[in-house]
CSV table of C-alpha atoms in Angstrom, one decimal:
chain,number,residue,atom,x,y,z
V,1270,UNK,CA,-214.5,28.1,-169.2
V,1271,UNK,CA,-217.1,25.5,-168.2
V,1272,UNK,CA,-220.2,25.1,-170.4
V,1273,UNK,CA,-223.7,25.4,-168.8
V,1274,UNK,CA,-224.2,21.6,-169.1
V,1275,UNK,CA,-220.9,21.0,-167.2
V,1276,UNK,CA,-222.0,23.2,-164.3
V,1277,UNK,CA,-225.3,21.4,-163.8
V,1278,UNK,CA,-225.1,18.7,-161.2
V,1279,UNK,CA,-227.6,15.8,-160.9
V,1280,UNK,CA,-229.7,15.5,-157.8
V,1281,UNK,CA,-228.2,12.7,-155.7
V,1282,UNK,CA,-229.7,10.0,-153.6
V,1283,UNK,CA,-228.5,11.6,-150.3
V,1284,UNK,CA,-230.1,14.9,-151.4
V,1285,UNK,CA,-233.5,13.2,-151.9
V,1286,UNK,CA,-233.1,11.4,-148.5
V,1287,UNK,CA,-232.3,14.7,-146.8
V,1288,UNK,CA,-235.6,16.1,-148.0
V,1289,UNK,CA,-237.6,14.2,-145.3
V,1290,UNK,CA,-240.0,16.6,-143.7
V,1291,UNK,CA,-238.7,19.5,-145.9
V,1292,UNK,CA,-239.7,21.0,-149.2
V,1293,UNK,CA,-242.0,18.4,-151.0
V,1294,UNK,CA,-240.2,16.2,-153.5
V,1295,UNK,CA,-241.5,16.6,-157.1
V,1296,UNK,CA,-241.5,13.5,-159.4
V,1297,UNK,CA,-243.0,12.2,-162.6
V,1298,UNK,CA,-242.5,9.2,-164.8
V,1299,UNK,CA,-240.9,9.5,-168.2
V,1300,UNK,CA,-239.9,6.9,-170.8
V,1301,UNK,CA,-238.2,8.8,-173.6
V,1302,UNK,CA,-235.7,11.5,-174.1
V,1303,UNK,CA,-237.8,14.4,-175.3
V,1304,UNK,CA,-240.4,14.3,-172.5
V,1305,UNK,CA,-237.7,13.7,-170.0
V,1306,UNK,CA,-235.9,16.9,-171.1
V,1307,UNK,CA,-239.1,18.8,-170.2
V,1308,UNK,CA,-239.7,17.1,-166.9
V,1309,UNK,CA,-236.0,17.5,-166.0
V,1310,UNK,CA,-236.5,21.2,-165.5
V,1311,UNK,CA,-239.0,20.7,-162.7
V,1312,UNK,CA,-238.6,17.3,-161.1
V,1313,UNK,CA,-236.3,16.2,-158.4
V,1314,UNK,CA,-236.3,12.7,-159.6
V,1315,UNK,CA,-237.7,11.0,-162.7
V,1316,UNK,CA,-239.0,7.4,-162.5
V,1317,UNK,CA,-238.6,5.2,-165.6
V,1318,UNK,CA,-241.5,3.1,-164.4
V,1319,UNK,CA,-242.5,-0.3,-165.6
V,1320,UNK,CA,-245.8,1.3,-166.2
V,1321,UNK,CA,-244.3,1.9,-169.7
V,1322,UNK,CA,-245.5,-1.6,-170.5
V,1323,UNK,CA,-249.1,-0.4,-170.3
V,1324,UNK,CA,-248.7,3.3,-171.3
V,1325,UNK,CA,-246.3,2.8,-174.3
V,1326,UNK,CA,-246.6,-0.8,-175.3
V,1327,UNK,CA,-250.3,-1.6,-174.8
V,1328,UNK,CA,-249.8,-4.4,-172.2
V,1329,UNK,CA,-252.6,-5.3,-169.8
V,1330,UNK,CA,-250.3,-5.1,-166.8
V,1331,UNK,CA,-246.7,-4.5,-165.9
V,1332,UNK,CA,-246.0,-8.2,-165.4
V,1333,UNK,CA,-244.8,-8.8,-169.0
V,1334,UNK,CA,-242.2,-6.0,-169.1
V,1335,UNK,CA,-238.7,-7.5,-169.7
V,1336,UNK,CA,-235.5,-6.2,-168.2
V,1337,UNK,CA,-234.0,-5.1,-171.6
V,1338,UNK,CA,-237.0,-2.9,-172.3
V,1339,UNK,CA,-236.5,-1.1,-169.0
V,1340,UNK,CA,-232.8,-0.6,-169.9
V,1341,UNK,CA,-233.6,0.7,-173.3
V,1342,UNK,CA,-236.1,3.4,-172.0
V,1343,UNK,CA,-233.7,4.1,-169.1
V,1344,UNK,CA,-230.9,5.0,-171.5
V,1345,UNK,CA,-233.2,7.3,-173.4
V,1346,UNK,CA,-234.3,9.2,-170.2
V,1347,UNK,CA,-230.7,9.6,-168.9
V,1348,UNK,CA,-229.7,10.9,-172.3
V,1349,UNK,CA,-232.5,13.5,-172.3
V,1350,UNK,CA,-231.8,14.8,-168.8
V,1351,UNK,CA,-229.1,16.8,-166.8
V,1352,UNK,CA,-230.3,17.5,-163.3
V,1353,UNK,CA,-232.9,15.1,-162.0
V,1354,UNK,CA,-232.0,11.8,-160.2
V,1355,UNK,CA,-233.1,9.0,-162.6
V,1356,UNK,CA,-234.6,6.0,-160.9
V,1357,UNK,CA,-235.4,2.8,-163.0
V,1358,UNK,CA,-237.9,0.2,-162.0
V,1359,UNK,CA,-236.8,-3.4,-161.7
V,1360,UNK,CA,-239.4,-5.4,-163.7
V,1361,UNK,CA,-241.3,-8.4,-162.4
V,1362,UNK,CA,-239.1,-11.5,-162.2
V,1363,UNK,CA,-235.8,-9.6,-162.2
V,1364,UNK,CA,-235.3,-9.5,-158.4
V,1365,UNK,CA,-237.6,-11.8,-156.5
V,1366,UNK,CA,-235.7,-15.0,-156.9
V,1367,UNK,CA,-232.8,-14.1,-154.6
V,1368,UNK,CA,-230.7,-11.2,-153.5
V,1369,UNK,CA,-227.8,-12.2,-155.7
V,1370,UNK,CA,-230.1,-12.3,-158.8
V,1371,UNK,CA,-231.5,-9.0,-157.8
V,1372,UNK,CA,-227.9,-7.5,-157.5
V,1373,UNK,CA,-226.9,-8.9,-160.9
V,1374,UNK,CA,-229.9,-7.3,-162.6
V,1375,UNK,CA,-229.8,-4.1,-160.7
V,1376,UNK,CA,-226.1,-3.7,-161.5
V,1377,UNK,CA,-226.9,-4.3,-165.1
V,1378,UNK,CA,-229.5,-1.6,-165.1
V,1379,UNK,CA,-227.2,0.9,-163.5
V,1380,UNK,CA,-224.2,0.2,-165.6
V,1381,UNK,CA,-226.1,0.2,-168.9
V,1382,UNK,CA,-228.4,3.2,-168.3
V,1383,UNK,CA,-226.3,5.4,-166.1
V,1384,UNK,CA,-229.2,5.9,-163.7
V,1385,UNK,CA,-228.7,6.8,-160.1
V,1386,UNK,CA,-231.0,4.3,-158.3
V,1387,UNK,CA,-233.4,1.4,-158.9
V,1388,UNK,CA,-236.9,0.8,-157.5
V,1389,UNK,CA,-238.4,-2.5,-156.5
V,1390,UNK,CA,-241.8,-3.5,-155.1
V,1391,UNK,CA,-242.5,-5.2,-151.8
V,1392,UNK,CA,-242.2,-4.5,-148.1
V,1393,UNK,CA,-241.0,-6.9,-145.4
V,1394,UNK,CA,-240.6,-9.8,-147.9
V,1395,UNK,CA,-238.0,-7.8,-149.8
V,1396,UNK,CA,-236.0,-6.5,-146.8
V,1397,UNK,CA,-233.2,-9.0,-147.2
V,1398,UNK,CA,-232.8,-8.0,-150.9
V,1399,UNK,CA,-232.9,-4.3,-150.2
V,1400,UNK,CA,-230.2,-4.7,-147.5
V,1401,UNK,CA,-228.1,-6.9,-149.8
V,1402,UNK,CA,-228.3,-4.3,-152.6
V,1403,UNK,CA,-227.6,-1.2,-150.5
V,1404,UNK,CA,-224.7,-2.9,-148.8
V,1405,UNK,CA,-223.2,-3.4,-152.3
V,1406,UNK,CA,-223.6,0.1,-153.5
V,1407,UNK,CA,-227.1,-0.1,-155.2
V,1408,UNK,CA,-229.4,2.7,-154.0
V,1409,UNK,CA,-232.9,1.4,-153.6
V,1410,UNK,CA,-236.3,3.1,-153.6
V,1411,UNK,CA,-238.9,0.8,-152.1
V,1412,UNK,CA,-242.6,0.6,-153.1
V,1413,UNK,CA,-245.4,-0.6,-150.8
V,1414,UNK,CA,-249.2,-0.5,-150.6
V,1415,UNK,CA,-250.7,-1.2,-154.0
V,1416,UNK,CA,-247.9,-3.0,-155.9
V,1417,UNK,CA,-248.9,-3.3,-159.6
V,1418,UNK,CA,-246.6,-6.3,-160.2
V,1419,UNK,CA,-248.6,-8.2,-157.6
V,1420,UNK,CA,-252.0,-7.3,-159.1
V,1421,UNK,CA,-252.8,-10.9,-159.9
V,1422,UNK,CA,-252.3,-11.9,-156.2
V,1423,UNK,CA,-254.2,-8.8,-155.0
V,1424,UNK,CA,-257.1,-9.5,-157.4
V,1425,UNK,CA,-256.6,-6.3,-159.3
V,1426,UNK,CA,-255.6,-2.7,-158.7
V,1427,UNK,CA,-257.3,-2.3,-155.3
V,1428,UNK,CA,-256.9,0.5,-152.8
V,1429,UNK,CA,-254.9,-0.6,-149.8
V,1430,UNK,CA,-255.8,0.1,-146.1
V,1431,UNK,CA,-259.6,0.4,-146.4
V,1432,UNK,CA,-259.8,-2.1,-143.6
V,1433,UNK,CA,-258.0,-0.7,-140.6
V,1434,UNK,CA,-257.1,-4.2,-139.4
V,1435,UNK,CA,-254.6,-4.3,-142.3
V,1436,UNK,CA,-252.8,-1.1,-141.3
V,1437,UNK,CA,-250.3,-2.8,-139.0
V,1438,UNK,CA,-248.9,-4.9,-141.9
V,1439,UNK,CA,-248.4,-1.8,-144.1
V,1440,UNK,CA,-246.8,0.1,-141.2
V,1441,UNK,CA,-244.5,-2.8,-140.7
V,1442,UNK,CA,-243.6,-2.9,-144.4
V,1443,UNK,CA,-242.6,0.8,-144.3
V,1444,UNK,CA,-240.5,0.4,-141.1
V,1445,UNK,CA,-238.7,-2.7,-142.4
V,1446,UNK,CA,-237.7,-1.3,-145.8
V,1447,UNK,CA,-236.4,1.9,-144.1
V,1448,UNK,CA,-234.4,-0.2,-141.7
V,1449,UNK,CA,-233.1,-2.3,-144.6
V,1450,UNK,CA,-231.5,0.8,-146.2
V,1451,UNK,CA,-234.1,2.1,-148.7
V,1452,UNK,CA,-233.5,5.8,-149.2
V,1453,UNK,CA,-237.2,6.5,-150.0
V,1454,UNK,CA,-240.5,4.6,-150.3
V,1455,UNK,CA,-243.4,5.0,-152.7
V,1456,UNK,CA,-246.8,4.6,-151.1
V,1457,UNK,CA,-249.3,3.7,-153.8
V,1458,UNK,CA,-253.1,3.4,-153.7
V,1459,UNK,CA,-253.2,3.8,-150.0
V,1460,UNK,CA,-256.0,5.4,-147.9
V,1461,UNK,CA,-255.0,8.9,-146.8
V,1462,UNK,CA,-254.9,8.4,-143.0
V,1463,UNK,CA,-252.7,5.4,-143.3
V,1464,UNK,CA,-250.2,7.1,-145.7
V,1465,UNK,CA,-250.1,10.1,-143.4
V,1466,UNK,CA,-249.4,7.9,-140.4
V,1467,UNK,CA,-246.6,6.0,-142.1
V,1468,UNK,CA,-245.0,9.3,-143.3
V,1469,UNK,CA,-244.8,10.4,-139.6
V,1470,UNK,CA,-243.4,7.0,-138.4
V,1471,UNK,CA,-240.4,6.5,-140.7
V,1472,UNK,CA,-237.2,8.5,-141.2
V,1473,UNK,CA,-237.0,8.2,-145.0
V,1474,UNK,CA,-239.1,10.3,-147.5
V,1475,UNK,CA,-242.5,8.9,-148.6
V,1476,UNK,CA,-243.5,9.5,-152.2
V,1477,UNK,CA,-247.3,9.4,-152.6
V,1478,UNK,CA,-249.3,8.2,-155.6
V,1479,UNK,CA,-252.9,8.0,-154.6
V,1480,UNK,CA,-251.9,8.4,-151.0
V,1481,UNK,CA,-251.7,11.5,-148.8
V,1482,UNK,CA,-250.8,15.2,-149.2
V,1483,UNK,CA,-248.7,14.7,-146.1
V,1484,UNK,CA,-246.3,12.5,-148.0
V,1485,UNK,CA,-242.8,13.9,-148.4
V,1486,UNK,CA,-243.3,14.0,-152.2
V,1487,UNK,CA,-245.7,13.1,-155.0
V,1488,UNK,CA,-245.4,11.2,-158.3
V,1489,UNK,CA,-247.8,10.7,-161.2
V,1490,UNK,CA,-247.6,8.9,-164.5
V,1491,UNK,CA,-246.8,11.7,-167.0
V,1492,UNK,CA,-249.3,10.5,-169.6
V,1493,UNK,CA,-252.1,10.4,-167.0
V,1494,UNK,CA,-251.6,14.0,-165.9
V,1495,UNK,CA,-251.3,15.2,-169.5
V,1496,UNK,CA,-254.7,13.8,-170.5
V,1497,UNK,CA,-253.3,11.3,-173.0
V,1498,UNK,CA,-255.2,8.3,-171.6
V,1499,UNK,CA,-259.0,7.9,-172.0
V,1500,UNK,CA,-259.3,6.7,-168.4
V,1501,UNK,CA,-257.3,7.9,-165.3
V,1502,UNK,CA,-257.5,6.7,-161.7
V,1503,UNK,CA,-259.3,8.9,-159.1
V,1504,UNK,CA,-256.0,10.0,-157.6
V,1505,UNK,CA,-254.8,11.7,-160.9
V,1506,UNK,CA,-255.4,15.4,-161.5
V,1507,UNK,CA,-255.3,16.0,-165.2
V,1508,UNK,CA,-253.2,19.1,-165.8
V,1509,UNK,CA,-253.3,19.0,-169.6
V,1510,UNK,CA,-255.7,18.0,-172.4
V,1511,UNK,CA,-253.2,16.7,-174.9
V,1512,UNK,CA,-255.2,13.7,-176.1
V,1513,UNK,CA,-257.9,15.7,-177.9
V,1514,UNK,CA,-255.3,18.2,-179.1
V,1515,UNK,CA,-253.1,15.5,-180.7
V,1516,UNK,CA,-256.1,14.0,-182.4
V,1517,UNK,CA,-257.3,17.3,-183.7
V,1518,UNK,CA,-253.8,18.0,-185.1
V,1519,UNK,CA,-253.6,14.6,-186.8
V,1520,UNK,CA,-257.1,15.0,-188.2
V,1521,UNK,CA,-256.2,18.4,-189.7
V,1522,UNK,CA,-253.0,17.0,-191.2
V,1523,UNK,CA,-254.9,14.1,-192.8
V,1524,UNK,CA,-257.5,16.4,-194.3
V,1525,UNK,CA,-254.9,18.7,-195.8
V,1526,UNK,CA,-252.9,15.8,-197.3
V,1527,UNK,CA,-256.1,14.4,-198.9
V,1528,UNK,CA,-257.1,17.8,-200.4
V,1529,UNK,CA,-253.5,18.6,-201.4
V,1530,UNK,CA,-253.5,21.6,-199.2
V,1531,UNK,CA,-250.2,20.4,-197.7
V,1532,UNK,CA,-247.4,20.8,-198.5
V,1533,UNK,CA,-247.6,24.4,-199.7
V,1534,UNK,CA,-244.8,26.5,-201.3
V,1535,UNK,CA,-243.7,27.3,-197.7
V,1536,UNK,CA,-242.8,23.6,-197.1
V,1537,UNK,CA,-241.4,22.9,-200.5
V,1538,UNK,CA,-237.8,23.3,-201.8
V,1539,UNK,CA,-237.5,25.3,-205.0
């Protein structure tokens, strides 16, 4: 008789792709097994984002995140989950040099983590790489609009599409990555009317983060929506208030240790 875990089947790339125009796709980031196990109950796919460099390791940007760090966190998330598709970010410098370098690193991520797909940033400029990867069995989620790995070139984390003269370039990025074989595309930090327009123009699901409610799905950084960060972007709705709760718990523990109120007989072996 099969166990419950054996009967659970992970969401696949084709299943995500088929959600275009259908029930909205739910996604969050996760970087460790225990939070991933919670998110796994509700998310269609989980992104092991290179945002972990800033969220978990205190980096100023995502640029300094190494490949091995992505693999380590990717392994943890895969171990903690059963049903969601796991997508792992390719970090800066691991795919831009050439399609062959991108394939080598993407294959390494997939083989070592057991994830179901990778994500890379860039529109038309990455089309050849996306095509090269997908033709060789690597499922690719694209990422256009505000691309954090390019923050130094963009001059910071700036909303894209405020000038309508730039819309054509973003629309072209979306069309080209779809034609190159990406199964979905993240639209980040993009004005709502542009993101809505792009969603209607292409045949693959769009995943919004600071984009439009019309996108085929949404994603947020888990720590942002849980209230664990002192500052959050405008596009984040904070669904929890865990930061103050954690601090209050740590404070209470520290006070009880200092006053010898902890441990009590209930926490002591006799």
